Every structure is written in structure tokens, then in C-alpha cells.
Short mmCIF file of C-alpha atoms in Angstrom, two decimals:
data_model
loop_
_atom_site.label_atom_id
_atom_site.label_comp_id
_atom_site.label_asym_id
_atom_site.label_seq_id
_atom_site.Cartn_x
_atom_site.Cartn_y
_atom_site.Cartn_z
CA MET A 1415 -9.29 -32.06 -1.51
CA ARG A 1416 -6.14 -34.23 -1.46
CA GLU A 1417 -4.06 -32.88 -4.34
CA ARG A 1418 -0.28 -33.32 -4.38
CA ASN A 1419 2.51 -31.52 -6.15
CA TRP A 1420 4.46 -33.05 -9.04
CA ALA A 1421 7.14 -34.56 -6.79
CA GLY A 1422 4.55 -36.01 -4.41
CA ASN A 1423 6.27 -34.52 -1.36
CA TYR A 1424 3.65 -31.85 -0.64
CA THR A 1425 -0.12 -32.18 -0.10
CA TYR A 1426 -2.09 -28.99 -0.68
CA ARG A 1427 -4.15 -27.74 2.25
CA ALA A 1428 -6.69 -25.93 0.08
CA GLU A 1429 -10.30 -26.90 0.64
CA ARG A 1430 -11.40 -26.26 -2.95
CA LEU A 1431 -9.82 -26.67 -6.39
CA HIS A 1432 -11.67 -24.78 -9.13
CA ARG A 1433 -11.42 -25.86 -12.80
CA PRO A 1434 -13.22 -23.18 -14.85
CA SER A 1435 -13.70 -23.69 -18.57
CA THR A 1436 -14.44 -20.07 -19.57
CA LEU A 1437 -12.96 -16.66 -18.88
CA ASP A 1438 -16.22 -15.52 -17.26
CA GLU A 1439 -16.02 -18.43 -14.81
CA VAL A 1440 -12.45 -17.46 -13.93
CA ARG A 1441 -13.57 -13.87 -13.26
CA ARG A 1442 -16.43 -14.98 -11.05
CA ILE A 1443 -14.32 -17.45 -9.05
CA VAL A 1444 -11.41 -15.06 -8.49
CA ALA A 1445 -13.66 -12.15 -7.52
CA GLY A 1446 -15.57 -14.31 -5.05
CA ALA A 1447 -12.61 -15.90 -3.29
CA PRO A 1448 -11.09 -14.22 -0.21
CA ARG A 1449 -7.80 -16.05 -0.85
CA ILE A 1450 -6.95 -17.95 -4.03
CA ARG A 1451 -3.88 -18.91 -6.02
CA VAL A 1452 -3.42 -20.37 -9.46
CA LEU A 1453 -2.10 -23.93 -9.54
CA GLY A 1454 0.00 -24.58 -12.65
CA SER A 1455 1.75 -27.88 -13.30
CA ARG A 1456 2.60 -28.22 -9.60
CA HIS A 1457 6.37 -27.97 -9.88
CA SER A 1458 6.81 -26.11 -6.60
CA PHE A 1459 8.32 -28.39 -3.99
CA HIS A 1460 6.76 -26.54 -1.06
CA GLY A 1461 3.62 -24.64 -0.08
CA ILE A 1462 4.25 -21.35 -1.90
CA ALA A 1463 1.43 -22.16 -4.35
CA ASP A 1464 -1.01 -23.23 -1.64
CA SER A 1465 -4.01 -21.19 -0.48
CA ALA A 1466 -7.50 -21.53 0.97
CA GLU A 1467 -8.73 -22.06 -2.60
CA LEU A 1468 -6.85 -23.06 -5.74
CA LEU A 1469 -7.57 -22.33 -9.38
CA SER A 1470 -6.47 -24.59 -12.24
CA LEU A 1471 -6.65 -23.23 -15.79
CA ASP A 1472 -6.12 -26.54 -17.58
CA SER A 1473 -9.82 -26.81 -18.47
CA LEU A 1474 -9.78 -23.59 -20.49
CA PRO A 1475 -9.78 -24.25 -24.27
CA ALA A 1476 -6.18 -23.99 -25.54
CA ASP A 1477 -7.25 -21.64 -28.36
CA VAL A 1478 -3.78 -21.44 -29.94
CA SER A 1479 -3.70 -18.52 -32.38
CA VAL A 1480 -0.75 -17.62 -34.65
CA ASP A 1481 -0.19 -14.05 -35.85
CA ARG A 1482 2.35 -14.44 -38.67
CA GLU A 1483 2.57 -10.73 -39.34
CA ALA A 1484 3.48 -10.00 -35.71
CA GLY A 1485 5.54 -13.18 -35.39
CA THR A 1486 3.68 -14.29 -32.26
CA VAL A 1487 1.49 -17.06 -30.91
CA SER A 1488 -1.17 -16.61 -28.20
CA PHE A 1489 -2.97 -19.24 -26.15
CA ALA A 1490 -4.81 -19.91 -22.89
CA GLY A 1491 -3.07 -19.83 -19.53
CA GLY A 1492 -3.22 -23.56 -18.91
CA VAL A 1493 -1.31 -24.64 -22.04
CA ARG A 1494 1.87 -26.65 -21.50
CA TYR A 1495 5.10 -26.42 -23.48
CA GLY A 1496 4.75 -29.82 -25.13
CA GLU A 1497 1.25 -29.01 -26.38
CA LEU A 1498 2.38 -25.62 -27.67
CA ALA A 1499 5.43 -27.05 -29.45
CA GLU A 1500 3.25 -29.54 -31.35
CA ALA A 1501 0.76 -26.85 -32.36
CA LEU A 1502 3.56 -24.60 -33.57
CA GLU A 1503 5.29 -27.36 -35.51
CA ALA A 1504 2.07 -27.92 -37.45
CA GLU A 1505 2.33 -24.25 -38.47
CA GLY A 1506 6.02 -24.50 -39.37
CA LEU A 1507 6.95 -22.43 -36.31
CA ALA A 1508 8.83 -22.82 -33.04
CA LEU A 1509 9.92 -20.98 -29.91
CA ALA A 1510 13.49 -19.75 -29.53
CA ASN A 1511 13.79 -21.53 -26.19
CA LEU A 1512 11.86 -24.27 -24.42
CA ALA A 1513 11.46 -25.55 -20.90
CA SER A 1514 13.46 -28.65 -20.09
CA LEU A 1515 10.23 -30.53 -19.34
CA PRO A 1516 7.33 -30.65 -21.83
CA HIS A 1517 4.58 -30.94 -19.22
CA ILE A 1518 5.12 -27.69 -17.32
CA SER A 1519 2.70 -24.85 -17.93
CA VAL A 1520 3.92 -21.91 -19.98
CA ALA A 1521 2.30 -19.30 -17.74
CA GLY A 1522 3.75 -20.86 -14.60
CA ALA A 1523 7.29 -21.10 -15.97
CA VAL A 1524 7.10 -17.54 -17.22
CA ALA A 1525 5.72 -16.11 -13.96
CA THR A 1526 8.59 -17.65 -11.98
CA ALA A 1527 11.35 -16.64 -14.45
CA THR A 1528 12.59 -20.20 -14.80
CA HIS A 1529 14.57 -22.03 -17.49
CA GLY A 1530 17.04 -20.64 -19.97
CA SER A 1531 20.37 -22.15 -20.90
CA GLY A 1532 23.47 -20.72 -22.50
CA ASP A 1533 24.80 -17.19 -22.76
CA ALA A 1534 22.54 -16.07 -25.63
CA ASN A 1535 19.22 -17.46 -24.39
CA GLY A 1536 17.16 -15.44 -21.96
CA ASN A 1537 14.89 -17.29 -19.58
CA LEU A 1538 11.42 -18.18 -20.81
CA ALA A 1539 9.91 -14.87 -19.66
CA THR A 1540 11.94 -12.94 -22.25
CA ALA A 1541 9.78 -14.39 -25.05
CA VAL A 1542 6.55 -12.90 -23.66
CA ALA A 1543 5.00 -10.28 -25.95
CA GLY A 1544 1.63 -9.93 -24.22
CA LEU A 1545 -0.48 -10.99 -21.25
CA GLN A 1546 -4.11 -11.14 -20.23
CA LEU A 1547 -4.84 -11.54 -16.54
CA VAL A 1548 -7.79 -11.51 -14.18
CA THR A 1549 -7.28 -9.36 -11.09
CA SER A 1550 -8.62 -10.05 -7.60
CA GLY A 1551 -11.70 -7.95 -8.39
CA GLY A 1552 -12.52 -10.05 -11.45
CA ASP A 1553 -11.38 -7.40 -13.94
CA VAL A 1554 -9.58 -8.40 -17.13
CA VAL A 1555 -6.31 -6.55 -17.75
CA GLU A 1556 -4.30 -6.81 -20.96
CA ALA A 1557 -0.73 -5.60 -21.43
CA ARG A 1558 1.87 -5.78 -24.17
CA ARG A 1559 5.62 -5.42 -24.39
CA GLY A 1560 6.51 -1.76 -24.17
CA ASP A 1561 3.69 -0.87 -21.79
CA PRO A 1562 4.71 0.69 -18.45
CA SER A 1563 5.63 -1.95 -15.85
CA PHE A 1564 5.15 -4.76 -18.40
CA ASP A 1565 8.31 -6.63 -17.38
CA GLY A 1566 7.16 -6.66 -13.77
CA MET A 1567 3.80 -8.03 -14.85
CA VAL A 1568 5.42 -10.92 -16.72
CA VAL A 1569 7.45 -12.18 -13.76
CA ALA A 1570 4.97 -11.52 -10.97
CA LEU A 1571 4.84 -14.88 -9.16
CA GLY A 1572 1.05 -14.79 -9.50
CA ALA A 1573 0.77 -11.73 -7.26
CA LEU A 1574 -1.14 -9.60 -9.78
CA GLY A 1575 -3.81 -12.12 -10.74
CA ALA A 1576 -4.52 -15.20 -12.83
CA VAL A 1577 -2.82 -15.15 -16.25
CA THR A 1578 -5.57 -16.39 -18.55
CA ARG A 1579 -3.86 -15.77 -21.88
CA ILE A 1580 -0.28 -15.29 -22.95
CA THR A 1581 1.43 -14.23 -26.17
CA LEU A 1582 4.95 -15.35 -27.07
CA ASP A 1583 7.38 -14.51 -29.85
CA ALA A 1584 7.57 -17.28 -32.44
CA GLU A 1585 10.00 -17.99 -35.27
CA PRO A 1586 10.38 -20.40 -38.21
CA ALA A 1587 10.74 -24.04 -37.16
CA TYR A 1588 14.26 -25.47 -36.91
CA GLN A 1589 16.00 -28.69 -35.98
CA VAL A 1590 18.38 -29.14 -33.08
CA ARG A 1591 21.05 -31.70 -32.25
CA GLN A 1592 22.23 -32.38 -28.73
CA ARG A 1593 25.76 -33.30 -27.78
CA VAL A 1594 26.38 -34.80 -24.34
CA TYR A 1595 29.80 -34.68 -22.67
CA GLU A 1596 30.34 -36.94 -19.69
CA GLY A 1597 32.98 -36.91 -16.99
CA LEU A 1598 33.31 -33.14 -16.63
CA THR A 1599 34.88 -32.38 -13.26
CA TRP A 1600 33.74 -29.54 -11.03
CA ASP A 1601 37.23 -28.03 -11.18
CA ALA A 1602 37.18 -27.97 -14.99
CA LEU A 1603 33.67 -26.50 -15.02
CA PHE A 1604 34.59 -23.67 -12.66
CA GLU A 1605 37.88 -22.92 -14.43
CA HIS A 1606 36.29 -22.79 -17.92
CA PHE A 1607 32.73 -21.80 -17.02
CA ASP A 1608 32.35 -18.93 -19.51
CA ALA A 1609 33.83 -20.95 -22.37
CA ILE A 1610 31.54 -23.88 -21.63
CA THR A 1611 28.30 -21.90 -21.31
CA SER A 1612 29.03 -20.03 -24.55
CA SER A 1613 29.94 -23.13 -26.55
CA GLY A 1614 26.46 -23.79 -27.98
CA TYR A 1615 23.06 -22.32 -28.70
CA SER A 1616 21.73 -23.86 -25.51
CA VAL A 1617 23.98 -25.25 -22.80
CA SER A 1618 22.96 -27.17 -19.70
CA VAL A 1619 25.16 -28.57 -16.95
#
């Protein structure tokens, strides 16, 4: 196997890359592997995601399902933000916050507590309402917001198992407009940091 990360600066040492297409296949592969890690959209710039065997979930059917009464959307662990945004728009829905790149996997971004801009936006993990994961023994575990230790399960860096399904809060679709300010000096940013980060719904520097 000669797979590389997104940046192309790291070549994975794993001897096998599994691409299961069903939950049962995921359970069998995980239970049978002495050492295995889930490979998301490969946005790690080092070997933290490497292992003797790797598991990609991008062959699982997306199976996007909207629960309007609960105000949530659930989908398979390999779905990426761009795909999810398009599916939600067709339903007149959206997420409160998105990753800065459309091609990163939702489960991967959530598990690493990445992305989130501005004072009022939590990182992407704060939108998680439920998880389904496969443990090292091949068991399927489901958890929802409010369950004991749920927050720790959401941002677990893959240590608890392979997240095969995830549920996020959704809301009515909306439009956004971006304003770009150029020429901001470091001194001005540091002096007015709180004012700048609170000046919009989502703020990036």
C-alpha cells in the first residue's frame, strides 16, 4: 500500500487499507485486526493516523436521514461536509457551522475538535447529537447527547472505535455573505482581538 496524506508529505506505512461497504464488514474487520485506525480525509500532516492496518469508511452508503421533529440529520461516518451541505440544502436545512474545507470528513473533524470561528460558534463537535461506533471487539455502541461521558466520546481522537454513524443538529437553511479585510497588522489584531473575533457570526483570521 502506498497511500499518502492530503498534503502529500507523509506516506502511510500500513500494509492494508480496508474499504468496507456495510456495517457488518466494519465489525468483522475491526474485531479481526490487532492494530487498526480509521483513515478519514487524510488531513493529518504526520503519522498519528497510521497503523498496521487502516480502515476507510468512504465506501459506506451515505444514508443521509433528516429528523425534522428532532431537528437533526444523521449519516454514515465517511460523509464529507460538502456532500452533507448539498443534501441538507435540498431539504431546506443547514448546519450552524461548517468546516473551512468541503472535502474533509465530518466524523474526522468532529473527533479532533477542529474548526469553529468567532465568539459565538463552538467547534464542529458541539453540533453532535448522537454517535454510533464500532469498538475493538466488533460491538456496536450508540450514544446520545446527555448520556454519561458523551462529550468524551465525541472528541475521542478515534481511541474508542470507528465512528460509523453520526447525528448533528440541523436548522433552517440561510444565506451568508463574507466580508474580507486586508492589511490588518499583527499589532492591531492583538490590541483589538476580542472586538475583531466578536464582530461577525463567523470570524477567521
